XYZ file of C-alpha atoms in Angstrom:
700
model
C 46.581 -67.942 -3.275
C 48.182 -66.241 -6.258
C 44.709 -65.767 -7.747
C 43.527 -64.011 -4.597
C 46.552 -61.711 -4.700
C 45.843 -60.868 -8.346
C 42.191 -60.036 -7.587
C 43.251 -57.875 -4.691
C 45.733 -55.963 -6.907
C 43.029 -55.384 -9.496
C 40.665 -53.994 -6.871
C 43.380 -51.636 -5.653
C 43.999 -50.416 -9.195
C 40.326 -49.749 -9.830
C 39.985 -47.809 -6.589
C 42.954 -45.624 -7.424
C 42.013 -44.680 -10.983
C 41.354 -41.091 -9.940
C 44.733 -40.899 -8.229
C 46.374 -42.252 -11.383
C 44.736 -39.568 -13.515
C 46.012 -36.839 -11.192
C 49.467 -38.386 -11.226
C 49.485 -38.551 -15.037
C 48.461 -34.908 -15.310
C 51.312 -33.926 -12.954
C 53.763 -35.938 -15.062
C 52.526 -34.201 -18.203
C 53.055 -30.807 -16.549
C 56.573 -31.877 -15.607
C 57.205 -32.723 -19.262
C 56.069 -29.242 -20.274
C 58.405 -27.679 -17.746
C 61.305 -29.688 -19.165
C 60.692 -28.099 -22.581
C 60.885 -31.485 -24.298
C 59.139 -31.232 -27.688
C 59.889 -34.723 -28.983
C 57.038 -36.640 -30.580
C 54.826 -38.772 -28.392
C 52.284 -41.421 -29.363
C 48.808 -40.941 -27.930
C 46.652 -44.003 -28.539
C 42.936 -44.175 -27.875
C 42.032 -46.817 -25.258
C 39.105 -48.089 -27.297
C 41.295 -48.591 -30.374
C 43.855 -50.503 -28.345
C 41.212 -52.780 -26.875
C 39.633 -53.290 -30.287
C 42.982 -54.459 -31.609
C 43.614 -56.749 -28.665
C 40.155 -58.274 -29.047
C 40.660 -58.803 -32.789
C 38.063 -56.288 -33.977
C 40.611 -54.338 -36.026
C 43.661 -55.676 -37.828
C 47.258 -54.961 -36.888
C 47.709 -52.887 -40.068
C 44.757 -50.687 -39.107
C 46.087 -50.294 -35.577
C 49.585 -49.285 -36.792
C 47.993 -46.756 -39.149
C 46.179 -45.255 -36.159
C 49.431 -45.074 -34.209
C 51.245 -43.436 -37.131
C 48.542 -40.796 -37.383
C 48.634 -40.202 -33.644
C 52.113 -38.645 -33.537
C 51.548 -35.282 -31.926
C 53.688 -32.746 -30.127
C 54.056 -32.938 -26.362
C 53.561 -29.214 -26.102
C 49.951 -28.287 -25.436
C 48.707 -31.889 -25.638
C 50.394 -33.884 -22.899
C 48.184 -32.526 -20.128
C 44.929 -33.185 -21.944
C 44.806 -36.931 -21.371
C 45.795 -39.501 -18.818
C 47.481 -41.308 -21.692
C 50.454 -38.925 -21.873
C 53.220 -40.630 -19.897
C 56.424 -39.500 -18.235
C 59.410 -39.202 -20.560
C 62.188 -37.419 -18.783
C 65.707 -37.935 -20.139
C 69.034 -36.417 -19.247
C 71.887 -35.476 -21.593
C 74.061 -38.058 -19.827
C 71.612 -40.817 -20.670
C 72.853 -43.638 -22.919
C 69.670 -43.145 -24.922
C 71.441 -40.396 -26.846
C 72.494 -41.468 -30.376
C 75.947 -40.817 -31.725
C 74.720 -37.981 -33.932
C 73.767 -36.013 -30.835
C 69.975 -36.236 -31.215
C 68.061 -36.839 -27.993
C 66.105 -40.102 -27.817
C 62.994 -40.431 -25.704
C 63.229 -42.961 -22.904
C 60.712 -45.729 -22.482
C 57.399 -44.528 -21.081
C 57.230 -45.091 -17.335
C 54.258 -46.700 -15.713
C 52.353 -44.832 -12.995
C 53.534 -45.906 -9.568
C 50.156 -47.456 -8.867
C 50.655 -49.901 -11.777
C 54.327 -50.732 -11.201
C 53.441 -53.428 -8.710
C 51.020 -55.083 -11.107
C 53.615 -54.943 -13.904
C 56.190 -56.560 -11.628
C 53.716 -59.263 -10.710
C 53.014 -59.905 -14.419
C 56.724 -60.308 -15.080
C 57.025 -62.725 -12.160
C 54.137 -64.780 -13.521
C 55.898 -64.855 -16.917
C 59.152 -66.050 -15.321
C 57.172 -68.858 -13.621
C 55.580 -69.761 -16.998
C 52.140 -68.827 -15.691
C 51.316 -67.351 -19.044
C 47.531 -67.018 -18.755
C 47.726 -64.977 -15.565
C 50.584 -62.864 -16.944
C 48.562 -62.101 -20.076
C 45.533 -61.041 -18.021
C 47.661 -58.699 -15.915
C 49.270 -57.143 -18.995
C 45.866 -56.625 -20.571
C 44.644 -54.857 -17.453
C 47.710 -52.591 -17.457
C 47.213 -51.813 -21.157
C 43.597 -50.893 -20.456
C 44.702 -48.445 -17.792
C 47.844 -47.094 -19.525
C 47.776 -47.995 -23.236
C 50.840 -45.856 -24.017
C 53.195 -47.782 -21.787
C 55.515 -50.099 -23.713
C 56.370 -52.522 -20.860
C 53.220 -54.682 -20.989
C 53.567 -55.010 -24.772
C 57.159 -56.178 -24.341
C 56.091 -58.768 -21.824
C 53.277 -59.967 -24.068
C 55.758 -60.257 -26.961
C 58.027 -62.494 -24.876
C 55.071 -64.588 -23.737
C 53.805 -65.267 -27.243
C 57.337 -65.969 -28.439
C 57.644 -68.674 -25.795
C 54.250 -70.010 -26.859
C 55.461 -70.282 -30.458
C 53.136 -67.611 -31.836
C 55.915 -65.643 -33.507
C 53.652 -63.483 -35.689
C 51.664 -62.239 -32.711
C 54.885 -61.730 -30.769
C 56.204 -59.571 -33.608
C 53.036 -57.493 -33.611
C 53.364 -56.712 -29.904
C 57.021 -55.791 -30.358
C 56.063 -53.439 -33.184
C 53.443 -51.795 -30.977
C 56.045 -51.349 -28.251
C 58.486 -49.842 -30.748
C 55.833 -47.407 -31.939
C 55.131 -46.388 -28.347
C 58.808 -45.891 -27.517
C 59.019 -44.133 -30.894
C 62.515 -42.645 -30.708
C 64.677 -45.640 -29.788
C 66.609 -46.757 -32.903
C 67.938 -49.883 -31.179
C 64.404 -51.053 -30.491
C 63.495 -50.647 -34.165
C 66.587 -52.613 -35.190
C 65.683 -55.444 -32.779
C 62.199 -55.606 -34.258
C 63.727 -55.509 -37.737
C 65.638 -58.726 -37.028
C 62.396 -60.436 -36.007
C 60.776 -59.221 -39.228
C 63.704 -60.640 -41.180
C 63.313 -64.035 -39.479
C 59.648 -64.093 -40.513
C 60.432 -62.778 -44.006
C 58.119 -59.809 -43.439
C 59.775 -57.456 -45.922
C 57.168 -54.688 -45.695
C 57.541 -54.308 -41.917
C 61.298 -54.766 -42.236
C 61.438 -51.712 -44.479
C 59.336 -49.718 -42.041
C 61.660 -50.622 -39.178
C 64.795 -49.592 -41.062
C 63.144 -46.393 -42.214
C 62.329 -45.507 -38.588
C 65.840 -46.384 -37.453
C 67.389 -44.387 -40.308
C 65.375 -41.307 -39.364
C 66.510 -41.566 -35.759
C 70.149 -42.238 -36.657
C 70.662 -40.480 -39.979
C 74.445 -40.939 -39.846
C 74.387 -44.664 -39.136
C 76.058 -46.131 -42.229
C 75.063 -49.739 -41.563
C 71.381 -48.873 -41.204
C 71.423 -46.685 -44.305
C 73.182 -49.309 -46.429
C 70.875 -52.077 -45.281
C 67.865 -49.929 -46.153
C 69.354 -49.340 -49.625
C 69.700 -53.097 -50.123
C 66.106 -53.704 -49.037
C 64.756 -51.030 -51.376
C 66.754 -52.553 -54.205
C 65.339 -55.985 -53.366
C 61.748 -54.716 -53.646
C 62.661 -52.782 -56.829
C 61.808 -49.356 -55.418
C 64.478 -47.696 -57.549
C 63.536 -44.089 -56.813
C 63.787 -44.425 -53.031
C 66.829 -46.651 -53.373
C 68.739 -43.985 -55.301
C 67.776 -41.292 -52.803
C 68.939 -43.558 -49.986
C 72.253 -44.200 -51.728
C 72.751 -40.464 -52.201
C 72.267 -40.006 -48.456
C 74.751 -42.817 -47.882
C 77.287 -40.898 -49.983
C 76.768 -37.839 -47.803
C 77.583 -39.695 -44.585
C 80.577 -41.602 -45.943
C 83.775 -40.359 -44.273
C 86.300 -38.596 -46.462
C 88.807 -41.432 -46.160
C 86.440 -43.863 -47.933
C 86.998 -42.049 -51.214
C 87.261 -45.194 -53.333
C 83.888 -46.506 -52.184
C 82.382 -43.042 -52.682
C 83.536 -42.722 -56.290
C 82.466 -46.238 -57.254
C 78.996 -45.844 -55.764
C 78.535 -42.307 -57.128
C 79.266 -43.488 -60.686
C 76.760 -46.319 -60.321
C 74.111 -43.883 -59.087
C 74.819 -41.528 -61.997
C 74.422 -44.404 -64.445
C 71.083 -45.440 -62.943
C 69.775 -41.866 -63.026
C 70.881 -41.663 -66.651
C 68.955 -44.835 -67.427
C 65.864 -43.250 -65.843
C 66.491 -39.996 -67.767
C 66.512 -37.983 -64.515
C 69.100 -35.510 -65.735
C 68.714 -33.045 -62.878
C 69.555 -35.816 -60.392
C 72.511 -36.802 -62.561
C 73.847 -33.258 -62.416
C 73.327 -32.959 -58.650
C 75.168 -36.231 -57.984
C 78.023 -35.331 -60.301
C 78.520 -31.905 -58.755
C 78.599 -33.450 -55.272
C 81.213 -35.943 -56.483
C 83.362 -33.226 -58.069
C 83.144 -31.152 -54.902
C 83.935 -33.898 -52.395
C 86.723 -35.741 -54.249
C 88.034 -33.542 -57.085
C 91.387 -35.331 -57.055
C 89.760 -38.662 -58.037
C 87.750 -37.328 -60.977
C 88.832 -38.894 -64.288
C 88.391 -37.879 -67.932
C 85.168 -39.908 -68.282
C 83.648 -38.036 -65.333
C 84.682 -34.692 -66.819
C 83.255 -35.677 -70.196
C 79.893 -36.626 -68.659
C 79.645 -33.355 -66.745
C 80.574 -31.362 -69.849
C 77.805 -33.091 -71.811
C 75.317 -32.102 -69.123
C 76.417 -28.461 -69.115
C 76.586 -28.191 -72.918
C 73.125 -29.735 -73.308
C 71.795 -27.020 -70.974
C 73.725 -24.263 -72.786
C 75.947 -23.566 -69.760
C 79.147 -23.090 -71.739
C 80.742 -20.862 -69.081
C 80.485 -23.599 -66.475
C 81.686 -26.234 -68.922
C 84.796 -24.210 -69.727
C 85.554 -23.683 -66.035
C 85.330 -27.457 -65.458
C 87.921 -27.975 -68.197
C 90.140 -25.346 -66.628
C 89.903 -26.865 -63.154
C 90.199 -30.552 -64.041
C 91.885 -30.893 -67.437
C 94.845 -28.532 -67.310
C 93.397 -25.839 -69.601
C 94.729 -22.275 -69.304
C 93.135 -19.233 -70.928
C 95.634 -16.519 -71.849
C 95.415 -13.019 -73.274
C 97.416 -11.545 -76.160
C 100.525 -11.191 -73.998
C 100.360 -14.874 -72.967
C 99.402 -13.843 -69.446
C 97.066 -16.379 -67.844
C 93.566 -14.953 -67.540
C 91.853 -18.024 -66.078
C 93.618 -21.004 -64.529
C 92.831 -23.902 -62.227
C 93.544 -21.754 -59.165
C 90.594 -19.454 -59.938
C 87.429 -19.963 -57.940
C 83.905 -20.330 -59.252
C 83.528 -16.551 -59.488
C 85.727 -16.726 -62.583
C 82.586 -17.634 -64.538
C 81.434 -14.042 -64.205
C 84.897 -12.773 -65.017
C 84.982 -14.992 -68.114
C 82.232 -12.992 -69.799
C 84.438 -9.914 -69.996
C 87.838 -11.646 -70.219
C 90.132 -10.970 -73.179
C 90.973 -14.550 -74.153
C 93.317 -14.762 -77.141
C 94.880 -18.188 -76.656
C 94.106 -21.500 -75.024
C 97.075 -23.424 -73.593
C 96.946 -27.125 -72.702
C 99.260 -28.126 -69.854
C 98.571 -31.851 -70.324
C 97.437 -34.144 -73.158
C 93.690 -33.829 -73.724
C 91.533 -36.717 -75.018
C 89.928 -36.049 -78.387
C 86.355 -35.841 -77.052
C 87.361 -33.327 -74.365
C 89.297 -31.311 -76.966
C 86.171 -31.188 -79.147
C 84.022 -30.013 -76.247
C 86.631 -27.373 -75.394
C 86.441 -26.109 -78.993
C 82.620 -26.008 -78.824
C 82.689 -24.002 -75.573
C 85.231 -21.518 -76.942
C 83.200 -20.999 -80.124
C 79.938 -20.547 -78.223
C 81.630 -18.019 -75.947
C 82.944 -16.170 -79.027
C 86.618 -17.085 -78.498
C 86.880 -18.353 -82.079
C 90.579 -17.531 -82.565
C 91.473 -19.692 -79.571
C 89.262 -22.493 -80.877
C 90.888 -22.426 -84.326
C 94.309 -23.246 -82.839
C 92.931 -26.440 -81.299
C 91.418 -27.812 -84.529
C 94.401 -29.529 -86.317
C 94.484 -32.651 -84.088
C 90.734 -33.052 -84.627
C 90.965 -32.732 -88.403
C 93.583 -35.467 -88.524
C 91.134 -37.999 -87.044
C 88.924 -40.339 -89.084
C 85.485 -38.656 -89.526
C 83.782 -42.064 -89.501
C 84.945 -42.494 -85.899
C 84.409 -38.979 -84.483
C 81.774 -37.627 -86.860
C 79.504 -36.637 -83.969
C 82.264 -34.340 -82.680
C 82.639 -32.790 -86.135
C 78.910 -32.116 -86.242
C 78.909 -30.503 -82.777
C 81.698 -28.140 -83.803
C 80.004 -27.324 -87.124
C 76.725 -26.487 -85.365
C 78.619 -24.298 -82.886
C 80.186 -22.385 -85.777
C 76.786 -21.989 -87.488
C 75.189 -20.718 -84.283
C 77.703 -17.858 -84.276
C 77.290 -17.154 -88.009
C 80.695 -18.612 -89.016
C 79.348 -20.641 -91.945
C 82.667 -20.616 -93.795
C 84.287 -22.457 -90.878
C 81.409 -24.945 -90.629
C 81.311 -25.806 -94.336
C 84.514 -27.923 -94.601
C 83.487 -29.964 -91.560
C 80.052 -30.703 -93.019
C 81.510 -31.521 -96.436
C 83.782 -34.055 -94.795
C 80.841 -35.641 -93.004
C 78.524 -35.980 -96.021
C 81.331 -37.676 -97.907
C 81.921 -40.207 -95.125
C 80.291 -43.618 -94.893
C 78.910 -43.417 -91.343
C 77.581 -39.853 -91.360
C 76.092 -39.605 -94.846
C 72.665 -39.135 -93.247
C 69.629 -36.877 -93.635
C 70.378 -34.800 -90.514
C 73.926 -34.015 -91.646
C 72.769 -33.175 -95.184
C 70.166 -30.829 -93.681
C 72.834 -28.918 -91.743
C 74.987 -28.834 -94.881
C 72.079 -27.426 -96.891
C 71.408 -24.755 -94.249
C 75.073 -23.780 -94.299
C 75.169 -23.520 -98.109
C 71.885 -21.591 -98.160
C 73.327 -19.085 -95.693
C 76.375 -18.724 -97.960
C 74.007 -18.078 -100.934
C 75.277 -21.150 -102.799
C 71.749 -22.024 -103.876
C 72.434 -24.657 -106.530
C 74.629 -26.663 -104.168
C 72.066 -26.181 -101.405
C 69.391 -27.676 -103.697
C 71.512 -30.809 -104.040
C 71.885 -31.010 -100.267
C 68.150 -30.592 -99.588
C 67.253 -33.117 -102.267
C 69.473 -35.609 -100.483
C 67.552 -34.901 -97.294
C 64.182 -35.432 -99.016
C 65.447 -38.608 -100.637
C 66.619 -40.043 -97.317
C 63.658 -38.685 -95.281
C 60.618 -38.089 -97.565
C 58.492 -36.656 -94.737
C 61.016 -34.059 -93.568
C 59.000 -30.829 -93.419
C 61.838 -28.321 -92.946
C 63.833 -29.705 -95.861
C 60.860 -29.507 -98.245
C 59.987 -25.966 -97.199
C 63.587 -24.795 -97.574
C 63.915 -26.506 -100.949
C 60.677 -24.909 -102.161
C 61.851 -21.482 -100.949
C 65.120 -21.802 -102.890
C 63.255 -22.771 -106.066
C 61.035 -19.715 -105.652
C 64.105 -17.518 -105.278
C 65.384 -18.925 -108.564
C 61.995 -18.458 -110.255
C 61.407 -22.176 -110.767
C 57.769 -22.248 -109.630
C 56.839 -25.725 -110.837
C 59.746 -27.245 -108.975
C 58.804 -25.191 -105.921
C 55.342 -26.788 -105.970
C 56.792 -30.219 -106.610
C 59.015 -29.887 -103.547
C 55.913 -29.429 -101.378
C 54.298 -32.617 -102.661
C 55.099 -35.658 -100.554
C 53.723 -38.102 -103.110
C 53.476 -41.773 -102.307
C 55.303 -42.700 -99.112
C 55.106 -45.867 -97.004
C 52.115 -45.980 -94.659
C 54.229 -46.236 -91.520
C 56.091 -43.027 -92.407
C 53.067 -41.010 -93.529
C 52.197 -37.995 -91.400
C 48.834 -36.270 -91.796
C 50.128 -33.225 -89.932
C 52.934 -32.956 -92.471
C 50.407 -33.259 -95.326
C 48.303 -30.407 -93.954
C 51.255 -28.085 -93.346
C 52.692 -28.729 -96.797
C 49.228 -28.349 -98.348
C 48.880 -24.917 -96.756
C 52.167 -23.799 -98.278
C 51.222 -25.330 -101.626
C 47.888 -23.502 -101.666
C 49.516 -20.212 -100.750
C 52.039 -20.675 -103.540
C 49.332 -21.536 -106.080
C 47.305 -18.481 -105.106
C 50.319 -16.177 -105.322
C 50.949 -17.469 -108.862
C 47.320 -16.935 -109.914
C 46.763 -20.624 -110.661
C 43.196 -20.578 -109.355
C 41.956 -23.868 -110.773
C 44.709 -25.798 -109.072
C 44.288 -23.689 -105.953
C 40.574 -24.560 -105.731
C 41.171 -28.267 -106.126
C 44.061 -28.291 -103.651
C 42.101 -26.319 -101.047
C 39.013 -28.519 -101.382
C 40.968 -31.737 -101.252
C 43.398 -31.001 -98.406
C 41.981 -28.323 -96.119
C 38.503 -29.631 -95.440
C 39.070 -33.333 -94.774
C 36.019 -34.532 -96.764
C 35.518 -34.841 -100.499
C 32.575 -33.383 -102.411
C 30.937 -36.766 -102.967
C 30.322 -37.375 -99.282
C 28.152 -34.366 -98.497
C 26.624 -33.651 -101.861
C 23.002 -34.578 -101.184
C 20.332 -32.296 -99.762
C 19.354 -34.922 -97.198
C 22.869 -34.873 -95.755
C 22.942 -31.069 -95.807
C 19.854 -30.893 -93.623
C 21.553 -32.975 -90.931
C 24.105 -30.255 -90.136
C 22.363 -27.098 -88.834
C 21.386 -28.327 -85.362
C 24.815 -29.546 -84.216
C 27.871 -27.544 -83.168
C 30.578 -30.125 -82.390
C 32.618 -31.818 -85.102
C 31.829 -35.337 -83.872
C 28.112 -34.539 -83.764
C 28.127 -33.186 -87.298
C 30.105 -36.182 -88.540
C 27.611 -38.498 -86.877
C 24.730 -36.573 -88.393
C 26.254 -37.030 -91.850
C 26.708 -40.754 -91.280
C 23.103 -41.092 -90.112
C 21.749 -39.045 -93.009
C 23.753 -40.849 -95.659
C 22.685 -44.287 -94.329
C 26.061 -45.631 -95.539
C 29.419 -45.673 -93.758
C 31.802 -42.907 -94.661
C 35.044 -43.718 -96.417
C 37.459 -44.807 -93.640
C 40.340 -43.257 -95.554
C 38.840 -39.820 -94.889
C 40.065 -38.670 -91.477
C 39.884 -35.400 -89.585
C 42.830 -33.066 -89.363
C 45.387 -34.293 -86.841
C 44.492 -33.332 -83.270
C 47.884 -31.718 -82.762
C 46.818 -28.989 -85.194
C 43.707 -28.045 -83.208
C 45.799 -26.103 -80.696
C 47.992 -24.458 -83.325
C 46.825 -20.848 -83.888
C 49.231 -20.427 -86.819
C 47.825 -23.441 -88.667
C 44.223 -22.397 -87.989
C 44.849 -18.858 -89.237
C 46.564 -20.136 -92.374
C 43.651 -22.468 -93.111
C 41.171 -19.675 -92.482
C 43.044 -17.388 -94.847
C 42.995 -20.038 -97.589
C 39.276 -20.669 -96.995
C 38.435 -16.991 -97.381
C 40.546 -16.754 -100.548
C 38.756 -19.803 -101.914
C 35.349 -18.268 -101.197
C 36.284 -14.979 -102.895
C 37.551 -16.758 -105.987
C 34.352 -18.833 -106.299
C 32.191 -15.714 -105.849
C 34.199 -13.779 -108.438
C 33.802 -16.679 -110.857
C 30.065 -16.891 -109.965
C 30.355 -20.568 -109.192
C 27.663 -20.369 -106.536
C 26.828 -24.070 -106.387
C 30.478 -24.852 -105.806
C 30.620 -22.046 -103.246
C 27.698 -23.630 -101.397
C 29.402 -27.031 -101.345
C 32.675 -25.556 -100.117
C 30.917 -23.579 -97.370
C 29.119 -26.707 -96.188
C 32.452 -28.556 -96.148
C 33.802 -25.820 -93.873
C 31.033 -26.563 -91.362
C 32.708 -29.873 -90.501
C 36.292 -28.626 -90.475
C 37.466 -29.266 -86.884
C 40.019 -26.449 -86.883
C 37.208 -23.933 -87.430
C 34.792 -25.561 -84.989
C 37.362 -25.407 -82.186
C 37.402 -21.615 -82.622
C 34.066 -20.093 -81.614
C 34.400 -16.920 -83.676
C 35.388 -18.814 -86.797
C 32.635 -21.405 -86.282
C 30.078 -18.570 -86.254
C 31.589 -17.034 -89.383
C 31.542 -20.343 -91.261
C 27.804 -20.578 -90.626
C 27.217 -17.033 -91.862
C 29.314 -17.679 -94.983
C 27.282 -20.849 -95.549
C 24.056 -18.822 -95.287
C 25.378 -16.326 -97.823
C 26.319 -19.162 -100.173
C 22.827 -20.678 -99.888
C 21.239 -17.328 -100.745
C 23.466 -16.987 -103.809
C 22.670 -20.548 -104.917
C 18.951 -20.080 -104.119
C 18.962 -22.959 -101.604
C 16.610 -21.456 -99.043
C 15.503 -24.731 -97.496
C 18.940 -25.603 -96.119
C 19.703 -22.027 -95.051
C 16.385 -21.676 -93.217
C 17.346 -24.217 -90.534
C 20.540 -22.283 -89.741
C 19.005 -18.815 -89.701
C 16.217 -19.877 -87.349
C 18.796 -20.791 -84.705
C 20.568 -17.449 -85.122
C 17.358 -15.426 -84.897
C 16.289 -17.188 -81.686
C 19.660 -16.571 -80.067
C 20.092 -13.018 -81.392
C 16.655 -11.384 -81.278
C 18.043 -7.846 -81.546
C 20.577 -8.584 -84.318
C 19.855 -6.623 -87.492
C 22.259 -8.857 -89.371
C 20.394 -12.030 -88.397
C 16.920 -10.702 -89.259
C 18.030 -9.165 -92.540
C 19.522 -12.497 -93.533
C 16.313 -14.226 -92.395
C 14.261 -12.005 -94.695
C 16.536 -12.688 -97.658
C 16.315 -16.440 -97.074
C 12.529 -16.293 -96.800
C 12.349 -14.563 -100.201
C 14.231 -17.454 -101.867
C 12.554 -20.234 -99.893
C 9.559 -22.032 -101.335
C 7.981 -23.233 -98.082
C 5.904 -21.218 -95.611
C 7.376 -22.458 -92.339
C 8.519 -18.985 -91.440
C 4.931 -17.840 -90.691
C 4.449 -20.291 -87.841
C 7.984 -19.652 -86.606
C 7.445 -15.883 -86.407
C 4.043 -16.321 -84.752
C 5.442 -18.595 -82.011
C 8.420 -16.304 -81.499
C 6.188 -13.208 -81.257
C 4.013 -14.905 -78.632
C 7.045 -15.947 -76.592
C 9.032 -12.718 -77.066
C 6.685 -9.780 -77.688
C 9.422 -7.602 -79.199
C 8.382 -5.703 -82.315
C 10.954 -7.262 -84.664
C 9.371 -10.773 -85.009
C 5.896 -9.198 -85.485
C 7.166 -6.833 -88.149
C 8.848 -9.719 -89.923
C 5.634 -11.741 -89.789
C 3.554 -8.875 -91.242
C 6.145 -8.289 -93.962
């Protein structure tokens, strides 16, 4: 009897499909009139049925639902799938934050009877019939959540908890804006240990109730459990924003933990944002460690104005003028940073004891802002401390003095450091040498720079400065010696350093007129390969037809039939993009070529020019690569090596048919070449390009 009733209900539903469509369109128009622009889920009937029949997975179906979030406006009336969603401001569906929550989608009146019958069948434990009715309702109105809820309860009673959870998730997606529904589904996900879906549920609930502390904190804990640190920290920052002002202790503890984690991840901008929010919300709970951390951030960014204002506002610092009138105090607002630039600060008064690290940072800020007289009054307590314990503070103050040109004030601090046990290091000696050099105490500066080179043999700046001082004193041999790294451990060797020092060494040798040493240094360092590797004619002939450094290197390896010395390596790749280094190398190469021409060492000139063909710094520059080939051609003409030059000039003539320079060079090479290949070349070129120049060259 119940089966007959069910069949009769189905027949009624099928006959009234057209009426249902009209009813759904009217409901959609009512939604438009209400002006409700909340999101609505529109799910394709076929996709729903494919999921229910097992043709697509639950993950695929949820992805489809996520991508189907569209605006009610302009879309609700286009399909029978857009359901009624009226809600009043008095409805309990409103969340505490005041955001309107969409009510559950209502079934068309024609399907309400069938839905009620399905629920009755479920209550009587007639599960098969209830499932069939729900499936029929879903086919007719796939956006209604009620049949999915009923199916979820049915499968839960049947013990199929995973399938029950899936139907509850579908219902939650359809309801969309009910945070309580998402939290109920979240508990089911927790029971089944489905962490991925649990996170999705809490994310949905958190979006709908952004000021719900419990939801936000639980989401933070879940993100921490799955080790998604980035999202976890963002979630905790949101949690800080919604914490009430009376929970100040919890706020400060959590904010400091977040700052520490951002520091560990080296996300300094996030550190600064979190710290500023903490200082703004609970300034009365900020301690000296918090102030010190914020000062380090500001000083590292060069924001000395802001750092000084922080000290004024939170550490009892007063800035006074010559009459002891307070210029800037803790009662000033943030606009005092602009006023500070033009303020006449003569004294700095401390209204409370200041820790030694904060005092040092106050001195640094005053010096950087050119209030040096005020800074000098704060120095005695610092100088009475043990430099082995606060040497880093000494160094910060010394560098601040040097940045403002006060080398006399920086010198005693640096002297104290280099004589200490903990800070007798290369970096401190380097600053000491720079200070002495600026004070024109050259002999003492030499001692300082030698200490740097001894402690850090590959320190480029120290060697260059030491060489420059020796040149000032006229001690040329020592200047050259300072640029020579010598034997250093393999792990500390730096080919980039070798090249840069070699450039300076070559320039110094050339300026002194020591040409023999200059030639050897240039050949050995600049061009990467020694003379022995590319000294045979067979290897020379492998070069003309390639343009890239790797291709030319491979051609040499193939031509030599033996592996190249593995110790010979190209110039470091970091130098390829350095215009200064390339120009310096080019200048040395041209000087080397001129010297060899003046000395009429044409064979050596040819070898050097061929070496330049495989110098990567020249090949990465198109203009210089072309010039190296032309210089090589000139060298071959001077050394009467027409066979090697012929292969290069042929390429240039083909590519530059109207170039007088190319054809004149071609003619010169032909006159020194013993073979007759040029006849056939000119004939083929004249047939392919009937310009007069190849024919004239052939007749000549």
